[in-house]
Amino acid sequence: MGIVNSEIKPFNATAFKQGEFVEISEANVKGKWAVFFFYPADFTFVCPTELGDVADKYEELQKLGVEVFSVSTDTHFTHKAWHDASDTIAKINYYMVGDQTGTITNNFGVMREGQGLADRATFLIDPDGVIQAVEITAEGIGRDADDLLRKVKAAQYVRNNPGEVCPAKWKEGEATLAPSLDLVGKI
């Protein structure tokens, strides 16, 4: 079975969030929308640009009922040190999860074999704990938080409007599709 439409697996971890260390588990995800934003390592190059981009969109994600969990195999102590040392990372208010055991990274299938590092991967999870979207990019290709927002809005729209789907490049307020026999071959 593919990972999309599968339920997240149990985990326990310590995260750094807004100046504190907090214990989290899959229970923190259930009942709300969540984004798991995996990245290879703290104190690197592409990673801070991506994490800063998500930080800039965090307030908008929160308004949509979405919690963000950035995850690397660094410790929560390293996350705090990075947060204290970098102006870009200092603006992060979402969870920075330490996954030094690799449990969460392996649960999502994005551990780089033999390296102990996470792939650059994003997972959108619905309030039932079911994965609705996945994006994985190569090491040198950064992700775009604007596209993440678009995917969140599309997933929420589809969940709230059974029988409708969002076409390519769909943006909030644009026309959707209602799949039917009459539509086959007409797009």
Coordinates of N, CA and C in Angstrom, one line a residue:
M1 N 0.8 -1.2 0.0 CA 0.0 0.0 0.0 C 0.9 1.2 0.0
G2 N 0.5 2.2 -0.8 CA 1.2 3.5 -0.8 C 1.0 4.3 0.5
I3 N 1.8 5.3 0.7 CA 1.7 6.1 1.9 C 0.5 7.0 1.9
V4 N 0.1 7.6 0.7 CA -1.1 8.4 0.7 C -2.3 7.6 1.0
N5 N -3.2 8.1 1.8 CA -4.4 7.5 2.4 C -4.1 6.5 3.5
S6 N -2.8 6.4 4.0 CA -2.5 5.6 5.1 C -2.5 6.5 6.4
E7 N -2.7 5.8 7.5 CA -2.7 6.5 8.8 C -1.3 6.6 9.3
I8 N -1.0 7.8 10.0 CA 0.3 7.9 10.6 C 0.5 6.9 11.7
K9 N 1.7 6.5 11.9 CA 2.1 5.5 12.9 C 2.4 6.2 14.2
P10 N 2.3 5.4 15.3 CA 2.6 6.0 16.6 C 4.0 6.4 16.7
F11 N 4.2 7.5 17.5 CA 5.6 8.0 17.8 C 5.6 8.8 19.1
N12 N 6.7 9.0 19.7 CA 6.9 9.9 20.8 C 8.2 10.6 20.5
A13 N 8.3 11.9 20.8 CA 9.5 12.7 20.6 C 9.5 13.9 21.4
T14 N 10.6 14.6 21.5 CA 10.7 15.8 22.2 C 10.9 16.9 21.1
A15 N 10.2 18.0 21.2 CA 10.3 19.1 20.2 C 10.7 20.4 21.0
F16 N 11.3 21.3 20.2 CA 11.5 22.6 20.7 C 10.4 23.5 20.1
K17 N 9.7 24.2 20.9 CA 8.7 25.1 20.4 C 8.6 26.3 21.3
Q18 N 8.8 27.5 20.7 CA 8.6 28.8 21.4 C 9.3 28.8 22.7
G19 N 10.6 28.4 22.7 CA 11.5 28.5 23.9 C 11.4 27.4 24.9
E20 N 10.6 26.4 24.6 CA 10.4 25.3 25.5 C 10.6 23.9 24.8
F21 N 11.0 22.9 25.6 CA 11.0 21.6 25.1 C 9.7 20.9 25.5
V22 N 9.0 20.3 24.6 CA 7.7 19.7 24.8 C 7.7 18.3 24.2
E23 N 7.0 17.4 24.9 CA 6.8 16.1 24.5 C 5.6 16.0 23.5
I24 N 5.8 15.3 22.4 CA 4.7 15.1 21.5 C 4.6 13.7 21.0
S25 N 3.4 13.4 20.5 CA 3.1 12.0 19.9 C 2.1 12.2 18.8
E26 N 1.7 11.1 18.3 CA 0.7 11.1 17.2 C -0.6 11.7 17.8
A27 N -0.8 11.7 19.1 CA -2.0 12.3 19.7 C -2.1 13.8 19.4
N28 N -0.9 14.4 19.3 CA -0.9 15.9 19.0 C -1.4 16.2 17.6
V29 N -1.5 15.2 16.7 CA -1.9 15.4 15.3 C -3.4 15.1 15.1
K30 N -3.9 14.1 15.8 CA -5.3 13.7 15.6 C -6.2 14.8 15.9
G31 N -7.2 15.0 15.1 CA -8.3 16.0 15.3 C -8.0 17.4 14.7
K32 N -6.8 17.5 14.0 CA -6.5 18.7 13.4 C -5.7 18.4 12.1
W33 N -5.6 19.4 11.2 CA -4.7 19.2 10.1 C -3.3 19.4 10.5
A34 N -2.4 18.7 9.9 CA -1.0 18.8 10.3 C -0.1 18.7 9.0
V35 N 1.1 19.3 9.1 CA 2.1 19.2 8.1 C 3.3 18.7 8.8
F36 N 3.9 17.6 8.3 CA 5.2 17.1 8.8 C 6.2 17.5 7.7
F37 N 7.2 18.3 8.1 CA 8.1 18.9 7.1 C 9.5 18.4 7.5
F38 N 9.9 17.3 6.8 CA 11.2 16.7 7.0 C 12.3 17.4 6.3
Y39 N 13.5 17.5 6.9 CA 14.6 18.1 6.2 C 15.9 17.4 6.8
P40 N 17.0 17.4 6.0 CA 18.2 16.6 6.4 C 18.8 17.0 7.7
A41 N 19.1 18.3 7.9 CA 19.9 18.6 9.1 C 19.9 20.1 9.4
D42 N 20.0 20.4 10.7 CA 20.2 21.8 11.1 C 21.6 22.3 10.7
F43 N 21.7 23.6 10.7 CA 22.9 24.3 10.4 C 23.4 24.0 9.0
T44 N 22.5 23.9 8.0 CA 22.9 23.6 6.7 C 22.5 24.7 5.7
F45 N 22.1 24.5 4.5 CA 22.0 25.5 3.5 C 20.6 25.7 2.9
V46 N 20.1 24.7 2.3 CA 18.7 24.8 1.7 C 17.7 24.8 2.9
C47 N 18.0 23.9 3.9 CA 17.0 23.7 5.0 C 16.6 25.0 5.6
P48 N 17.4 25.9 6.0 CA 16.9 27.1 6.7 C 16.1 28.0 5.7
T49 N 16.3 28.0 4.4 CA 15.5 28.8 3.5 C 14.1 28.2 3.5
E50 N 14.0 26.9 3.5 CA 12.6 26.2 3.5 C 11.9 26.5 4.9
L51 N 12.6 26.2 6.0 CA 12.0 26.4 7.3 C 11.6 27.9 7.5
G52 N 12.4 28.8 7.0 CA 12.0 30.2 7.1 C 10.8 30.5 6.3
D53 N 10.7 29.9 5.1 CA 9.6 30.1 4.2 C 8.3 29.6 4.9
V54 N 8.4 28.5 5.5 CA 7.2 27.9 6.2 C 6.9 28.8 7.4
A55 N 7.9 29.3 8.1 CA 7.7 30.2 9.3 C 6.9 31.5 8.8
D56 N 7.2 32.0 7.6 CA 6.5 33.2 7.1 C 5.1 32.9 6.8
K57 N 4.7 31.6 6.6 CA 3.3 31.2 6.3 C 2.6 30.6 7.5
Y58 N 3.3 30.5 8.6 CA 2.8 29.7 9.7 C 1.5 30.4 10.3
E59 N 1.4 31.7 10.3 CA 0.2 32.3 10.8 C -1.0 32.0 9.9
E60 N -0.8 32.0 8.6 CA -1.9 31.6 7.7 C -2.2 30.2 7.8
L61 N -1.2 29.3 8.0 CA -1.5 27.9 8.2 C -2.3 27.7 9.5
Q62 N -2.0 28.4 10.5 CA -2.7 28.3 11.8 C -4.2 28.7 11.6
K63 N -4.4 29.8 10.8 CA -5.8 30.2 10.5 C -6.6 29.1 9.8
L64 N -5.9 28.3 9.1 CA -6.6 27.2 8.4 C -6.7 25.9 9.3
G65 N -6.3 26.0 10.6 CA -6.3 24.9 11.5 C -5.2 23.9 11.3
V66 N -4.1 24.4 10.8 CA -3.0 23.4 10.5 C -1.8 23.7 11.5
E67 N -1.3 22.6 12.1 CA -0.1 22.6 12.9 C 1.0 22.1 12.1
V68 N 2.2 22.7 12.3 CA 3.4 22.3 11.6 C 4.4 21.6 12.5
F69 N 4.9 20.5 12.0 CA 6.0 19.8 12.7 C 7.2 19.6 11.8
S70 N 8.2 20.4 12.0 CA 9.4 20.2 11.2 C 10.2 19.1 11.9
V71 N 10.8 18.2 11.1 CA 11.5 17.0 11.7 C 12.8 16.8 11.0
S72 N 13.8 16.6 11.8 CA 15.1 16.2 11.4 C 15.6 15.2 12.4
T73 N 16.7 14.5 12.1 CA 17.3 13.5 13.0 C 18.2 14.2 14.0
D74 N 18.3 15.5 14.0 CA 19.0 16.2 15.0 C 18.2 16.1 16.4
T75 N 18.8 16.5 17.5 CA 18.2 16.5 18.8 C 17.4 17.8 19.0
H76 N 16.5 17.8 19.9 CA 15.8 19.0 20.3 C 16.8 20.1 20.8
F77 N 17.9 19.6 21.4 CA 18.9 20.6 21.9 C 19.5 21.3 20.7
T78 N 19.8 20.6 19.6 CA 20.4 21.2 18.5 C 19.4 22.2 17.8
H79 N 18.1 21.8 17.8 CA 17.1 22.7 17.3 C 17.1 24.0 18.1
K80 N 17.2 23.9 19.4 CA 17.3 25.2 20.2 C 18.5 26.0 19.9
A81 N 19.7 25.3 19.8 CA 20.9 26.1 19.5 C 20.8 26.8 18.1
W82 N 20.2 26.1 17.1 CA 20.0 26.7 15.8 C 19.1 27.9 15.9
H83 N 18.0 27.7 16.6 CA 17.0 28.7 16.8 C 17.7 30.0 17.4
D84 N 18.6 29.7 18.4 CA 19.2 30.9 19.1 C 20.3 31.5 18.2
A85 N 20.9 30.7 17.2 CA 22.0 31.2 16.4 C 21.6 31.9 15.1
S86 N 20.5 31.6 14.6 CA 20.1 32.0 13.2 C 18.9 33.0 13.2
D87 N 19.0 34.1 12.6 CA 17.8 35.0 12.5 C 16.7 34.4 11.7
T88 N 17.0 33.6 10.7 CA 16.0 32.9 9.9 C 15.2 31.9 10.8
I89 N 15.9 31.1 11.5 CA 15.3 30.0 12.3 C 14.7 30.6 13.6
A90 N 15.2 31.8 14.0 CA 14.6 32.4 15.2 C 13.1 32.8 15.0
K91 N 12.7 33.0 13.8 CA 11.3 33.4 13.6 C 10.3 32.2 13.6
I92 N 10.8 31.0 13.8 CA 10.0 29.8 13.8 C 9.2 29.7 15.1
N93 N 7.9 29.5 15.0 CA 7.0 29.3 16.1 C 6.4 27.9 16.1
Y94 N 6.6 27.1 15.1 CA 6.0 25.8 15.1 C 7.0 24.8 15.7
Y95 N 6.5 23.6 15.9 CA 7.3 22.5 16.5 C 8.5 22.2 15.7
M96 N 9.7 22.1 16.3 CA 10.9 21.6 15.7 C 11.2 20.3 16.4
V97 N 10.9 19.2 15.7 CA 10.9 17.9 16.4 C 12.3 17.2 16.2
G98 N 12.9 16.7 17.4 CA 14.1 16.0 17.4 C 13.8 14.5 17.2
D99 N 14.3 13.9 16.1 CA 14.0 12.5 15.8 C 15.4 11.7 15.8
Q100 N 16.2 11.9 16.8 CA 17.5 11.2 16.8 C 17.4 9.7 16.7
T101 N 16.3 9.1 17.1 CA 16.2 7.6 17.0 C 15.8 7.2 15.6
G102 N 15.3 8.2 14.8 CA 14.8 7.9 13.5 C 13.4 7.3 13.4
T103 N 12.7 7.2 14.5 CA 11.4 6.5 14.5 C 10.4 7.2 13.6
I104 N 10.3 8.5 13.7 CA 9.3 9.3 12.9 C 9.7 9.3 11.4
T105 N 11.0 9.5 11.2 CA 11.5 9.5 9.8 C 11.3 8.2 9.1
N106 N 11.6 7.1 9.8 CA 11.3 5.7 9.3 C 9.8 5.5 9.1
N107 N 9.0 5.9 10.1 CA 7.6 5.7 10.0 C 7.0 6.3 8.7
F108 N 7.6 7.4 8.3 CA 7.1 8.1 7.0 C 7.9 7.6 5.8
G109 N 8.9 6.7 6.0 CA 9.6 6.1 4.9 C 10.6 7.1 4.2
V110 N 11.1 8.1 4.9 CA 12.0 9.1 4.3 C 13.4 9.1 4.9
M111 N 13.8 8.0 5.5 CA 15.2 7.9 6.1 C 16.2 7.6 4.9
R112 N 17.2 8.3 4.8 CA 18.3 8.0 3.8 C 19.1 6.8 4.3
E113 N 19.0 5.7 3.6 CA 19.7 4.5 4.1 C 21.2 4.8 4.2
G114 N 21.7 4.4 5.4 CA 23.1 4.5 5.7 C 23.6 5.9 6.0
Q115 N 22.7 6.9 6.0 CA 23.1 8.2 6.3 C 22.6 8.8 7.6
G116 N 21.4 8.2 8.1 CA 20.8 8.7 9.3 C 20.2 10.1 9.2
L117 N 19.9 10.5 7.9 CA 19.3 11.8 7.6 C 18.0 11.6 6.9
A118 N 17.1 12.6 7.2 CA 15.8 12.5 6.5 C 15.9 13.1 5.1
D119 N 15.1 12.6 4.2 CA 14.9 13.2 2.9 C 14.2 14.6 3.1
R120 N 14.2 15.4 2.0 CA 13.5 16.6 2.0 C 12.1 16.3 1.6
A121 N 11.2 16.1 2.6 CA 9.8 15.6 2.3 C 8.8 16.3 3.2
T122 N 7.6 16.5 2.5 CA 6.4 17.1 3.2 C 5.2 16.2 3.2
F123 N 4.5 16.1 4.3 CA 3.4 15.2 4.4 C 2.2 16.1 4.9
L124 N 1.1 16.1 4.3 CA -0.1 16.8 4.7 C -1.1 15.7 5.3
I125 N -1.5 15.9 6.6 CA -2.3 14.9 7.3 C -3.6 15.5 7.7
D126 N -4.7 14.8 7.5 CA -6.0 15.3 7.8 C -6.3 15.1 9.3
P127 N -7.5 15.6 9.8 CA -7.8 15.4 11.2 C -8.0 14.0 11.6
D128 N -8.2 13.0 10.7 CA -8.3 11.6 11.1 C -6.9 10.9 11.2
G129 N -5.8 11.7 10.9 CA -4.5 11.1 11.0 C -4.1 10.4 9.7
V130 N -4.8 10.8 8.6 CA -4.6 10.1 7.3 C -3.8 11.0 6.4
I131 N -2.7 10.5 5.8 CA -1.9 11.3 4.9 C -2.6 11.6 3.6
Q132 N -2.8 12.9 3.3 CA -3.5 13.3 2.1 C -2.6 13.7 0.9
A133 N -1.4 14.1 1.2 CA -0.5 14.6 0.2 C 1.0 14.4 0.6
V134 N 1.8 14.2 -0.4 CA 3.3 14.0 -0.1 C 4.1 14.7 -1.2
E135 N 5.2 15.3 -0.7 CA 6.1 15.9 -1.7 C 7.5 15.5 -1.2
I136 N 8.3 15.0 -2.1 CA 9.7 14.6 -1.8 C 10.6 15.2 -2.9
T137 N 11.6 15.9 -2.5 CA 12.5 16.5 -3.5 C 13.9 16.0 -3.3
A138 N 14.8 16.1 -4.3 CA 16.2 15.8 -4.1 C 16.9 16.9 -3.2
E139 N 18.0 16.5 -2.8 CA 18.8 17.3 -1.8 C 18.9 18.8 -2.2
G140 N 19.1 19.1 -3.4 CA 19.3 20.5 -3.8 C 18.1 21.3 -4.2
I141 N 16.9 20.7 -4.1 CA 15.7 21.3 -4.5 C 14.8 21.7 -3.4
G142 N 14.8 23.0 -3.1 CA 14.0 23.5 -2.0 C 12.5 23.5 -2.3
R143 N 11.7 23.5 -1.3 CA 10.2 23.5 -1.4 C 9.7 24.9 -1.3
D144 N 8.4 25.1 -1.7 CA 7.7 26.4 -1.7 C 6.5 26.4 -0.8
A145 N 6.5 27.2 0.3 CA 5.4 27.2 1.2 C 4.1 27.7 0.6
D146 N 4.2 28.5 -0.5 CA 3.0 29.0 -1.1 C 2.3 27.8 -1.8
D147 N 3.0 26.8 -2.4 CA 2.4 25.6 -3.0 C 1.9 24.7 -1.9
L148 N 2.5 24.7 -0.7 CA 2.0 23.9 0.4 C 0.7 24.5 0.9
L149 N 0.6 25.8 1.0 CA -0.7 26.4 1.3 C -1.8 26.1 0.3
R150 N -1.5 26.1 -1.0 CA -2.4 25.7 -2.0 C -2.9 24.3 -1.8
K151 N -2.0 23.4 -1.5 CA -2.4 22.0 -1.3 C -3.2 21.8 -0.1
V152 N -2.9 22.5 1.0 CA -3.7 22.5 2.2 C -5.2 22.9 1.9
K153 N -5.3 24.0 1.2 CA -6.6 24.6 0.9 C -7.4 23.6 0.0
A154 N -6.7 23.0 -1.0 CA -7.3 22.0 -1.9 C -7.8 20.8 -1.1
A155 N -6.9 20.3 -0.2 CA -7.3 19.1 0.6 C -8.5 19.4 1.5
Q156 N -8.5 20.6 2.1 CA -9.6 20.9 2.9 C -10.9 21.1 2.1
Y157 N -10.8 21.7 1.0 CA -12.0 21.9 0.1 C -12.5 20.5 -0.3
V158 N -11.7 19.6 -0.7 CA -12.2 18.3 -1.1 C -12.8 17.5 0.0
R159 N -12.2 17.7 1.2 CA -12.8 17.0 2.4 C -14.2 17.6 2.7
N160 N -14.3 18.9 2.6 CA -15.6 19.6 2.9 C -16.6 19.6 1.8
N161 N -16.2 19.1 0.6 CA -17.1 19.1 -0.5 C -17.1 17.8 -1.2
P162 N -17.7 16.7 -0.6 CA -17.7 15.4 -1.3 C -18.2 15.5 -2.7
G163 N -17.6 14.7 -3.6 CA -18.0 14.7 -5.0 C -17.4 15.8 -5.8
E164 N -16.5 16.6 -5.2 CA -15.8 17.6 -6.0 C -14.3 17.4 -5.9
V165 N -13.6 17.7 -6.9 CA -12.1 17.6 -6.9 C -11.5 18.9 -7.5
C166 N -10.3 19.1 -7.1 CA -9.6 20.3 -7.5 C -8.6 20.0 -8.7
P167 N -8.8 20.7 -9.8 CA -7.9 20.5 -10.9 C -6.5 21.0 -10.7
A168 N -5.6 20.8 -11.6 CA -4.2 21.3 -11.6 C -4.3 22.8 -11.4
K169 N -3.3 23.3 -10.6 CA -3.2 24.8 -10.3 C -4.4 25.4 -9.7
W170 N -5.3 24.6 -9.1 CA -6.5 25.1 -8.5 C -6.1 26.1 -7.4
K171 N -6.8 27.2 -7.3 CA -6.6 28.1 -6.2 C -7.9 28.4 -5.5
E172 N -7.9 28.7 -4.3 CA -9.1 28.9 -3.5 C -10.1 29.9 -4.3
G173 N -11.3 29.5 -4.4 CA -12.3 30.4 -5.1 C -12.5 30.0 -6.5
E174 N -11.6 29.3 -7.1 CA -11.7 28.9 -8.5 C -12.6 27.7 -8.7
A175 N -13.0 27.4 -9.9 CA -13.9 26.3 -10.2 C -13.3 25.0 -9.9
T176 N -14.1 24.0 -9.4 CA -13.7 22.7 -9.2 C -14.3 21.8 -10.2
L177 N -14.1 20.5 -10.1 CA -14.7 19.5 -11.0 C -15.6 18.6 -10.2
A178 N -16.6 18.1 -10.8 CA -17.5 17.0 -10.2 C -17.4 15.8 -11.2
P179 N -16.5 14.9 -10.9 CA -16.2 13.7 -11.7 C -17.6 13.0 -12.0
S180 N -17.8 12.7 -13.3 CA -19.0 11.9 -13.7 C -18.7 11.3 -15.1
L181 N -19.6 10.4 -15.5 CA -19.5 9.8 -16.8 C -19.6 10.9 -17.9
D182 N -20.4 11.9 -17.7 CA -20.6 13.0 -18.7 C -19.3 13.8 -18.9
L183 N -18.4 13.8 -17.9 CA -17.2 14.6 -18.0 C -16.0 13.8 -18.7
V184 N -16.2 12.5 -18.8 CA -15.1 11.7 -19.4 C -14.8 12.2 -20.9
G185 N -13.6 12.5 -21.1 CA -13.2 12.9 -22.5 C -13.5 14.3 -22.8
K186 N -14.1 15.1 -21.9 CA -14.5 16.5 -22.2 C -13.5 17.5 -21.6
I187 N -12.5 17.1 -20.9 CA -11.5 18.0 -20.3 C -10.3 18.1 -21.2

